[in-house]
mmCIF file of C-alpha atoms and ligand atoms in Angstrom:
data_model
loop_
_atom_site.group_PDB
_atom_site.id
_atom_site.type_symbol
_atom_site.label_atom_id
_atom_site.label_comp_id
_atom_site.label_asym_id
_atom_site.label_seq_id
_atom_site.Cartn_x
_atom_site.Cartn_y
_atom_site.Cartn_z
ATOM 1 C CA UNK L 1 97.282 128.438 103.730
ATOM 2 C CA UNK L 2 93.878 127.842 102.219
ATOM 3 C CA UNK L 3 92.189 130.326 99.973
ATOM 4 C CA UNK L 4 90.100 132.650 102.269
ATOM 5 C CA UNK L 5 87.395 132.633 99.766
ATOM 6 C CA UNK L 6 86.822 128.956 99.717
ATOM 7 C CA UNK L 7 86.822 128.995 103.574
ATOM 8 C CA UNK L 8 84.128 131.636 103.651
ATOM 9 C CA UNK L 9 82.054 129.993 101.063
ATOM 10 C CA UNK L 10 82.172 126.608 102.958
ATOM 11 C CA UNK L 11 81.280 128.599 106.295
ATOM 12 C CA UNK L 12 78.395 130.211 104.474
ATOM 13 C CA UNK L 13 76.940 127.299 102.739
ATOM 14 C CA UNK L 14 74.400 124.795 104.369
ATOM 15 C CA UNK L 15 73.924 122.496 101.705
ATOM 16 C CA UNK L 16 77.379 120.991 100.329
ATOM 17 C CA UNK L 17 77.956 118.218 97.725
ATOM 18 C CA UNK L 18 81.130 116.622 97.371
ATOM 19 C CA UNK L 19 82.555 114.623 94.351
ATOM 20 C CA UNK L 20 85.964 113.404 92.811
ATOM 21 C CA UNK L 21 87.611 111.800 89.583
ATOM 22 C CA UNK L 22 86.419 108.877 87.865
ATOM 23 C CA UNK L 23 87.795 105.419 88.981
ATOM 24 C CA UNK L 24 88.072 106.902 92.459
ATOM 25 C CA UNK L 25 91.190 105.816 94.323
ATOM 26 C CA UNK L 26 92.296 106.082 98.169
ATOM 27 C CA UNK L 27 93.048 109.602 97.855
ATOM 28 C CA UNK L 28 89.674 110.759 96.062
ATOM 29 C CA UNK L 29 87.557 108.666 98.595
ATOM 30 C CA UNK L 30 89.761 109.271 101.853
ATOM 31 C CA UNK L 31 89.923 112.948 101.310
ATOM 32 C CA UNK L 32 86.255 113.133 100.481
ATOM 33 C CA UNK L 33 85.011 111.041 103.511
ATOM 34 C CA UNK L 34 87.463 113.014 105.788
ATOM 35 C CA UNK L 35 85.896 116.341 104.381
ATOM 36 C CA UNK L 36 82.377 114.839 104.763
ATOM 37 C CA UNK L 37 82.862 114.066 108.513
ATOM 38 C CA UNK L 38 84.453 117.478 109.153
ATOM 39 C CA UNK L 39 81.532 119.303 107.540
ATOM 40 C CA UNK L 40 79.034 116.952 109.597
ATOM 41 C CA UNK L 41 80.906 118.346 112.735
ATOM 42 C CA UNK L 42 79.981 121.954 111.452
ATOM 43 C CA UNK L 43 76.387 120.756 111.104
ATOM 44 C CA UNK L 44 76.353 121.129 107.357
ATOM 45 C CA UNK L 45 74.015 119.068 105.203
ATOM 46 C CA UNK L 46 76.620 117.309 103.198
ATOM 47 C CA UNK L 47 76.225 114.659 100.545
ATOM 48 C CA UNK L 48 78.573 112.703 98.394
ATOM 49 C CA UNK L 49 77.982 112.312 94.585
ATOM 50 C CA UNK L 50 79.492 109.395 92.515
ATOM 51 C CA UNK L 51 78.568 107.668 89.265
ATOM 52 C CA UNK L 52 80.577 104.703 90.415
ATOM 53 C CA UNK L 53 80.049 102.379 93.385
ATOM 54 C CA UNK L 54 82.589 102.056 96.225
ATOM 55 C CA UNK L 55 85.528 99.807 95.370
ATOM 56 C CA UNK L 56 85.328 96.992 97.920
ATOM 57 C CA UNK L 57 88.733 97.528 99.073
ATOM 58 C CA UNK L 58 87.828 100.923 100.528
ATOM 59 C CA UNK L 59 84.642 99.757 102.059
ATOM 60 C CA UNK L 60 86.396 99.821 105.624
ATOM 61 C CA UNK L 61 86.311 103.654 105.582
ATOM 62 C CA UNK L 62 83.771 105.126 107.864
ATOM 63 C CA UNK L 63 80.719 106.445 106.117
ATOM 64 C CA UNK L 64 81.831 104.760 102.680
ATOM 65 C CA UNK L 65 78.331 103.256 102.472
ATOM 66 C CA UNK L 66 77.345 106.792 101.303
ATOM 67 C CA UNK L 67 79.290 106.218 98.016
ATOM 68 C CA UNK L 68 76.599 104.779 95.624
ATOM 69 C CA UNK L 69 76.170 105.303 92.055
ATOM 70 C CA UNK L 70 72.434 106.071 92.632
ATOM 71 C CA UNK L 71 73.646 109.596 94.012
ATOM 72 C CA UNK L 72 75.199 111.196 90.985
ATOM 73 C CA UNK L 73 73.649 114.517 90.593
ATOM 74 C CA UNK L 74 73.459 117.706 92.375
ATOM 75 C CA UNK L 75 70.556 117.922 94.986
ATOM 76 C CA UNK L 76 68.147 121.146 94.924
ATOM 77 C CA UNK L 77 69.165 124.043 97.104
ATOM 78 C CA UNK L 78 72.962 123.040 96.878
ATOM 79 C CA UNK L 79 74.994 125.863 97.815
ATOM 80 C CA UNK L 80 78.449 124.682 96.814
ATOM 81 C CA UNK L 81 79.893 121.644 95.158
ATOM 82 C CA UNK L 82 83.553 120.682 96.124
ATOM 83 C CA UNK L 83 85.387 118.565 93.543
ATOM 84 C CA UNK L 84 88.392 116.801 95.159
ATOM 85 C CA UNK L 85 91.605 115.143 93.304
ATOM 86 C CA UNK L 86 90.274 115.996 89.812
ATOM 87 C CA UNK L 87 92.167 117.829 87.276
ATOM 88 C CA UNK L 88 89.522 118.437 84.685
ATOM 89 C CA UNK L 89 85.772 118.550 84.110
ATOM 90 C CA UNK L 90 85.710 115.418 81.883
ATOM 91 C CA UNK L 91 86.821 113.343 84.810
ATOM 92 C CA UNK L 92 84.338 114.318 87.458
ATOM 93 C CA UNK L 93 82.344 111.563 88.689
ATOM 94 C CA UNK L 94 79.022 113.351 88.819
ATOM 95 C CA UNK L 95 76.435 115.022 86.673
ATOM 96 C CA UNK L 96 76.997 118.430 87.754
ATOM 97 C CA UNK L 97 75.091 120.467 85.096
ATOM 98 C CA UNK L 98 77.788 122.965 85.013
ATOM 99 C CA UNK L 99 76.204 125.381 82.464
ATOM 100 C CA UNK L 100 72.891 126.136 84.400
ATOM 101 C CA UNK L 101 74.423 125.846 87.961
ATOM 102 C CA UNK L 102 73.146 127.917 90.791
ATOM 103 C CA UNK L 103 75.889 126.756 93.242
ATOM 104 C CA UNK L 104 79.509 127.573 93.652
ATOM 105 C CA UNK L 105 81.947 125.265 92.344
ATOM 106 C CA UNK L 106 85.114 124.704 94.426
ATOM 107 C CA UNK L 107 88.125 122.793 92.916
ATOM 108 C CA UNK L 108 90.556 121.346 95.283
ATOM 109 C CA UNK L 109 93.560 119.358 93.973
ATOM 110 C CA UNK L 110 97.080 118.550 93.699
ATOM 111 C CA UNK L 111 97.588 117.519 89.979
ATOM 112 C CA UNK L 112 100.049 119.560 87.912
ATOM 113 C CA UNK L 113 97.546 119.215 84.999
ATOM 114 C CA UNK L 114 94.533 120.969 86.594
ATOM 115 C CA UNK L 115 92.326 123.252 84.257
ATOM 116 C CA UNK L 116 91.186 125.648 87.086
ATOM 117 C CA UNK L 117 87.696 124.878 86.011
ATOM 118 C CA UNK L 118 86.051 125.963 89.506
ATOM 119 C CA UNK L 119 84.658 129.383 90.416
ATOM 120 C CA UNK L 120 87.157 128.946 93.207
ATOM 121 C CA UNK L 121 90.284 126.898 92.812
ATOM 122 C CA UNK L 122 92.977 125.617 95.344
ATOM 123 C CA UNK L 123 95.671 123.474 93.656
ATOM 124 C CA UNK L 124 98.544 122.587 95.564
ATOM 125 C CA UNK L 125 100.974 120.572 93.417
ATOM 126 C CA UNK L 126 103.358 120.166 96.520
ATOM 127 C CA UNK L 127 100.740 118.199 98.317
ATOM 128 C CA UNK L 128 101.549 114.397 98.039
ATOM 129 C CA UNK L 129 97.763 113.698 98.292
ATOM 130 C CA UNK L 130 94.656 115.886 98.559
ATOM 131 C CA UNK L 131 94.173 114.356 102.137
ATOM 132 C CA UNK L 132 97.138 116.752 103.107
ATOM 133 C CA UNK L 133 95.068 119.758 101.793
ATOM 134 C CA UNK L 134 91.881 118.552 103.555
ATOM 135 C CA UNK L 135 93.867 117.981 106.831
ATOM 136 C CA UNK L 136 94.931 121.898 106.612
ATOM 137 C CA UNK L 137 91.492 122.834 105.466
ATOM 138 C CA UNK L 138 89.881 121.184 108.508
ATOM 139 C CA UNK L 139 92.251 122.725 110.842
ATOM 140 C CA UNK L 140 91.597 126.220 109.387
ATOM 141 C CA UNK L 141 87.832 125.646 109.887
ATOM 142 C CA UNK L 142 88.665 124.809 113.597
ATOM 143 C CA UNK L 143 87.410 121.148 113.178
ATOM 144 C CA UNK L 144 88.663 118.398 115.631
ATOM 145 C CA UNK L 145 90.237 115.739 113.643
ATOM 146 C CA UNK L 146 88.835 112.821 115.398
ATOM 147 C CA UNK L 147 89.737 108.949 114.826
ATOM 148 C CA UNK L 148 87.261 108.468 111.954
ATOM 149 C CA UNK L 149 88.432 111.484 110.117
ATOM 150 C CA UNK L 150 92.059 110.399 110.712
ATOM 151 C CA UNK L 151 91.535 106.990 109.241
ATOM 152 C CA UNK L 152 90.159 108.620 106.034
ATOM 153 C CA UNK L 153 92.954 111.295 105.722
ATOM 154 C CA UNK L 154 95.631 108.564 106.534
ATOM 155 C CA UNK L 155 94.261 106.304 103.671
ATOM 156 C CA UNK L 156 94.271 109.196 101.394
ATOM 157 C CA UNK L 157 98.036 109.822 102.160
ATOM 158 C CA UNK L 158 98.940 106.223 102.221
ATOM 159 C CA UNK L 159 97.570 105.306 98.875
ATOM 160 C CA UNK L 160 98.752 108.357 97.003
ATOM 161 C CA UNK L 161 102.384 108.154 98.277
ATOM 162 C CA UNK L 162 102.381 104.546 97.396
ATOM 163 C CA UNK L 163 103.052 103.824 101.185
ATOM 164 C CA UNK L 164 105.300 106.989 101.465
ATOM 165 C CA UNK L 165 107.775 106.013 98.761
ATOM 166 C CA UNK L 166 106.924 108.315 95.848
ATOM 167 C CA UNK L 167 109.102 111.497 95.585
ATOM 168 C CA UNK L 168 106.012 113.543 96.238
ATOM 169 C CA UNK L 169 106.304 112.389 99.712
ATOM 170 C CA UNK L 170 107.668 115.414 102.085
ATOM 171 C CA UNK L 171 108.428 116.035 105.542
ATOM 172 C CA UNK L 172 105.114 117.678 106.023
ATOM 173 C CA UNK L 173 103.555 114.386 104.677
ATOM 174 C CA UNK L 174 105.189 112.299 107.394
ATOM 175 C CA UNK L 175 104.391 114.931 110.037
ATOM 176 C CA UNK L 176 100.753 114.986 109.104
ATOM 177 C CA UNK L 177 100.649 111.147 109.136
ATOM 178 C CA UNK L 178 102.183 111.298 112.509
ATOM 179 C CA UNK L 179 99.605 113.646 113.670
ATOM 180 C CA UNK L 180 96.866 111.390 112.181
ATOM 181 C CA UNK L 181 98.535 108.246 114.147
ATOM 182 C CA UNK L 182 98.253 110.143 117.339
ATOM 183 C CA UNK L 183 94.491 110.137 117.179
ATOM 184 C CA UNK L 184 94.699 106.392 117.796
ATOM 185 C CA UNK L 185 94.119 104.782 114.361
ATOM 186 C CA UNK L 186 95.604 101.299 113.514
ATOM 187 C CA UNK L 187 97.767 102.169 110.588
ATOM 188 C CA UNK L 188 99.017 98.610 110.189
ATOM 189 C CA UNK L 189 95.365 97.352 109.933
ATOM 190 C CA UNK L 190 94.700 100.040 107.267
ATOM 191 C CA UNK L 191 97.635 98.786 105.410
ATOM 192 C CA UNK L 192 96.524 95.237 105.456
ATOM 193 C CA UNK L 193 92.772 96.188 104.551
ATOM 194 C CA UNK L 194 94.109 98.082 101.474
ATOM 195 C CA UNK L 195 97.154 96.057 100.150
ATOM 196 C CA UNK L 196 96.654 92.644 101.580
ATOM 197 C CA UNK L 197 93.068 91.973 101.006
ATOM 198 C CA UNK L 198 92.744 90.988 97.342
ATOM 199 C CA UNK L 199 90.654 88.247 95.930
ATOM 200 C CA UNK L 200 92.650 85.428 94.889
ATOM 201 C CA UNK L 201 91.333 85.726 90.998
ATOM 202 C CA UNK L 202 92.789 89.292 91.200
ATOM 203 C CA UNK L 203 96.315 88.150 92.117
ATOM 204 C CA UNK L 204 96.117 85.494 89.275
ATOM 205 C CA UNK L 205 95.230 88.281 86.867
ATOM 206 C CA UNK L 206 98.512 89.940 87.976
ATOM 207 C CA UNK L 207 100.115 86.661 86.828
ATOM 208 C CA UNK L 208 98.542 86.856 83.495
ATOM 209 C CA UNK L 209 99.334 90.538 83.037
ATOM 210 C CA UNK L 210 103.058 90.129 84.184
ATOM 211 C CA UNK L 211 103.225 87.277 81.597
ATOM 212 C CA UNK L 212 102.589 89.799 78.970
ATOM 213 C CA UNK L 213 105.664 91.912 79.997
ATOM 214 C CA UNK L 214 107.833 93.127 77.001
ATOM 215 C CA UNK L 215 110.875 95.312 77.256
ATOM 216 C CA UNK L 216 111.365 98.103 74.538
ATOM 217 C CA UNK L 217 113.603 101.098 74.046
ATOM 218 C CA UNK L 218 116.916 99.535 75.006
ATOM 219 C CA UNK L 219 115.031 97.793 77.875
ATOM 220 C CA UNK L 220 114.162 101.049 79.424
ATOM 221 C CA UNK L 221 110.458 100.803 78.771
ATOM 222 C CA UNK L 222 108.255 98.103 80.117
ATOM 223 C CA UNK L 223 104.935 97.335 78.403
ATOM 224 C CA UNK L 224 102.266 95.261 79.747
ATOM 225 C CA UNK L 225 98.726 94.494 78.333
ATOM 226 C CA UNK L 226 95.495 93.829 80.111
ATOM 227 C CA UNK L 227 92.716 92.511 77.818
ATOM 228 C CA UNK L 228 88.806 91.878 78.484
ATOM 229 C CA UNK L 229 89.422 88.268 77.785
ATOM 230 C CA UNK L 230 91.937 87.843 80.630
ATOM 231 C CA UNK L 231 89.262 89.431 83.031
ATOM 232 C CA UNK L 232 86.530 87.065 81.445
ATOM 233 C CA UNK L 233 88.648 83.995 82.124
ATOM 234 C CA UNK L 234 89.001 84.845 85.726
ATOM 235 C CA UNK L 235 85.307 85.948 86.215
ATOM 236 C CA UNK L 236 86.622 89.360 87.289
ATOM 237 C CA UNK L 237 84.734 92.695 86.749
ATOM 238 C CA UNK L 238 87.063 95.582 85.664
ATOM 239 C CA UNK L 239 87.679 96.710 89.224
ATOM 240 C CA UNK L 240 90.458 98.965 89.377
ATOM 241 C CA UNK L 241 93.058 96.411 88.064
ATOM 242 C CA UNK L 242 95.652 99.424 87.324
ATOM 243 C CA UNK L 243 97.818 98.674 90.224
ATOM 244 C CA UNK L 244 99.523 95.753 88.419
ATOM 245 C CA UNK L 245 101.635 98.374 86.658
ATOM 246 C CA UNK L 246 103.927 98.585 89.718
ATOM 247 C CA UNK L 247 105.424 95.265 88.610
ATOM 248 C CA UNK L 248 106.994 96.942 85.556
ATOM 249 C CA UNK L 249 108.643 99.401 87.803
ATOM 250 C CA UNK L 250 110.601 96.982 89.755
ATOM 251 C CA UNK L 251 112.551 95.794 86.704
ATOM 252 C CA UNK L 252 116.047 97.108 87.059
ATOM 253 C CA UNK L 253 116.536 98.711 83.748
ATOM 254 C CA UNK L 254 113.228 100.176 83.178
ATOM 255 C CA UNK L 255 112.503 103.815 83.405
ATOM 256 C CA UNK L 256 109.018 104.052 82.207
ATOM 257 C CA UNK L 257 106.170 101.358 82.488
ATOM 258 C CA UNK L 258 103.202 101.421 80.280
ATOM 259 C CA UNK L 259 100.029 99.211 80.992
ATOM 260 C CA UNK L 260 97.832 99.121 78.076
ATOM 261 C CA UNK L 261 94.382 98.070 79.010
ATOM 262 C CA UNK L 262 91.236 97.023 76.636
ATOM 263 C CA UNK L 263 88.006 98.670 77.931
ATOM 264 C CA UNK L 264 84.420 99.015 76.930
ATOM 265 C CA UNK L 265 85.058 102.259 75.358
ATOM 266 C CA UNK L 266 88.503 102.246 73.839
ATOM 267 C CA UNK L 267 91.841 101.794 75.343
ATOM 268 C CA UNK L 268 92.986 103.055 78.571
ATOM 269 C CA UNK L 269 96.803 103.700 79.094
ATOM 270 C CA UNK L 270 98.577 103.893 82.618
ATOM 271 C CA UNK L 271 102.314 105.278 82.830
ATOM 272 C CA UNK L 272 104.700 105.345 85.393
ATOM 273 C CA UNK L 273 108.491 106.557 85.470
ATOM 274 C CA UNK L 274 111.262 106.504 87.589
ATOM 275 C CA UNK L 275 114.060 108.956 86.455
ATOM 276 C CA UNK L 276 113.610 110.377 82.865
ATOM 277 C CA UNK L 277 110.456 110.493 81.306
ATOM 278 C CA UNK L 278 107.853 113.060 82.224
ATOM 279 C CA UNK L 279 104.680 110.870 81.690
ATOM 280 C CA UNK L 280 102.232 113.707 82.427
ATOM 281 C CA UNK L 281 103.634 115.466 79.367
ATOM 282 C CA UNK L 282 103.021 112.253 77.124
ATOM 283 C CA UNK L 283 99.658 111.715 78.701
ATOM 284 C CA UNK L 284 98.714 115.340 78.066
ATOM 285 C CA UNK L 285 99.622 115.006 74.299
ATOM 286 C CA UNK L 286 96.876 112.298 74.144
ATOM 287 C CA UNK L 287 94.507 114.234 75.910
ATOM 288 C CA UNK L 288 95.032 112.887 79.581
ATOM 289 C CA UNK L 289 97.117 113.891 82.493
ATOM 290 C CA UNK L 290 98.386 113.398 85.928
ATOM 291 C CA UNK L 291 101.678 113.787 87.766
ATOM 292 C CA UNK L 292 105.279 113.642 86.496
ATOM 293 C CA UNK L 293 105.835 109.971 87.562
ATOM 294 C CA UNK L 294 102.401 108.822 87.335
ATOM 295 C CA UNK L 295 99.806 109.630 84.617
ATOM 296 C CA UNK L 296 97.333 108.257 82.110
ATOM 297 C CA UNK L 297 95.067 108.780 79.262
ATOM 298 C CA UNK L 298 92.248 107.091 77.269
ATOM 299 C CA UNK L 299 92.350 106.733 73.400
ATOM 300 C CA UNK L 300 90.332 105.515 70.583
ATOM 301 C CA UNK L 301 93.475 103.753 69.142
ATOM 302 C CA UNK L 302 93.763 99.891 69.328
ATOM 303 C CA UNK L 303 96.003 98.435 71.788
ATOM 304 C CA UNK L 304 98.550 97.657 69.028
ATOM 305 C CA UNK L 305 98.376 101.181 67.407
ATOM 306 C CA UNK L 306 98.963 102.954 70.737
ATOM 307 C CA UNK L 307 101.812 100.495 71.576
ATOM 308 C CA UNK L 308 103.577 101.336 68.275
ATOM 309 C CA UNK L 309 103.020 105.170 68.734
ATOM 310 C CA UNK L 310 104.379 105.128 72.278
ATOM 311 C CA UNK L 311 107.398 102.965 71.438
ATOM 312 C CA UNK L 312 108.120 105.529 68.758
ATOM 313 C CA UNK L 313 107.851 108.615 71.050
ATOM 314 C CA UNK L 314 109.652 106.904 73.956
ATOM 315 C CA UNK L 315 112.421 105.726 71.587
ATOM 316 C CA UNK L 316 113.074 109.243 70.597
ATOM 317 C CA UNK L 317 113.345 110.298 74.440
ATOM 318 C CA UNK L 318 115.037 107.464 75.802
ATOM 319 C CA UNK L 319 117.599 106.574 73.088
ATOM 320 C CA UNK L 320 119.607 109.673 72.508
HETATM 321 P P1 LIG I 401 96.249 105.680 86.938
HETATM 322 O O1 LIG I 401 97.486 105.217 85.825
HETATM 323 O O2 LIG I 401 96.442 105.102 88.162
HETATM 324 O O3 LIG I 401 94.769 105.501 86.225
HETATM 325 O O4 LIG I 401 96.403 107.087 87.062
HETATM 326 C C1 LIG I 401 97.628 107.915 87.364
HETATM 327 C C2 LIG I 401 97.494 109.248 87.606
HETATM 328 O O5 LIG I 401 97.281 109.692 86.387
HETATM 329 C C3 LIG I 401 96.327 109.656 88.318
HETATM 330 O O6 LIG I 401 96.940 110.888 89.089
HETATM 331 C C4 LIG I 401 95.438 110.044 87.552
HETATM 332 O O7 LIG I 401 94.670 111.204 88.036
HETATM 333 C C5 LIG I 401 96.052 110.508 86.049
HETATM 334 N N1 LIG I 401 95.235 110.103 85.139
HETATM 335 C C6 LIG I 401 95.080 108.645 84.668
HETATM 336 N N2 LIG I 401 94.309 108.563 83.524
HETATM 337 C C7 LIG I 401 93.975 109.894 83.346
HETATM 338 C C8 LIG I 401 93.144 110.417 82.144
HETATM 339 O O8 LIG I 401 92.578 109.874 81.274
HETATM 340 N N3 LIG I 401 93.001 111.927 82.346
HETATM 341 C C9 LIG I 401 93.763 112.526 83.102
HETATM 342 N N4 LIG I 401 93.751 113.873 83.064
HETATM 343 N N5 LIG I 401 94.479 112.183 84.116
HETATM 344 C C10 LIG I 401 94.626 110.836 84.238
HETATM 345 MN MN1 LIG I 402 95.408 112.357 94.382
#
């Protein structure tokens, strides 16, 4: 049951902005566009803020052309801003001018590491995707979940559950997905547009990254590296190349997989785990966050320094 204050603020607001976390994924964008379409049904003036352009793999989503880096700030007369799928202020993908704000800030999320930074907060860590929360929210607002909304929310759930395989997936997740499919969406087509639609060069990049794979900590930790040089060699922009990390988790002996990525401003680390390591706790130690089995952080350390530091930490937790 959604917080009543959030429902009434949305009902009373005329001008509503929506935004999400940096490097937006299927959950951030699917839940945002689903909410946008619902609020349009309620005749709200609603807009999306983003500092980044839309990842091309999600351009099939209805109204995704509204996600452009030119619209990254709060418009005049905004009554409320809703931030989706984002655990802390530093990761918000918009200039919200928080200190001098005249609008109400609503934080709707499912990350365990959420700082409750909104005036109103709804954080359901049981939800496999924010799309599940938006599904309930739209129902409570008496909005008709039409085919377009269903496409957005299904995308959100599909991507954040790793196609219904992560342990965050519940009976409720499947029930919601079933109801969304009953709206007439082509779920197989959505799958192909998201997962079987990569440029050749990006698949070649996976090859380069997989080639760097090393096993540490009694073969329980798989490390991979992605450098700017690899992107340059393939004429690739740094467009969400993090999904290559899933190749580490398929190694039989690996519990934790670490992808260390060179970026314009420092080093970005993504972590996944299968059974033992709580990767959120490790990421929080370095100022990041996420979920128990998927988390990440950024650091000023070099790729080599953070590698050695992580091997040390993981050794103490994996080799007992
Ligand atoms: P990914 O490794 O795909 O970038 O992120 C996996 C999960 O960790 C996501 O739920 C994401 O929100 C979280 N995450 C990744 N990087 C960071 C970070 O720098 N800070 C925080 N707070 N969370 C992160
Ligand atoms: Mn999410």
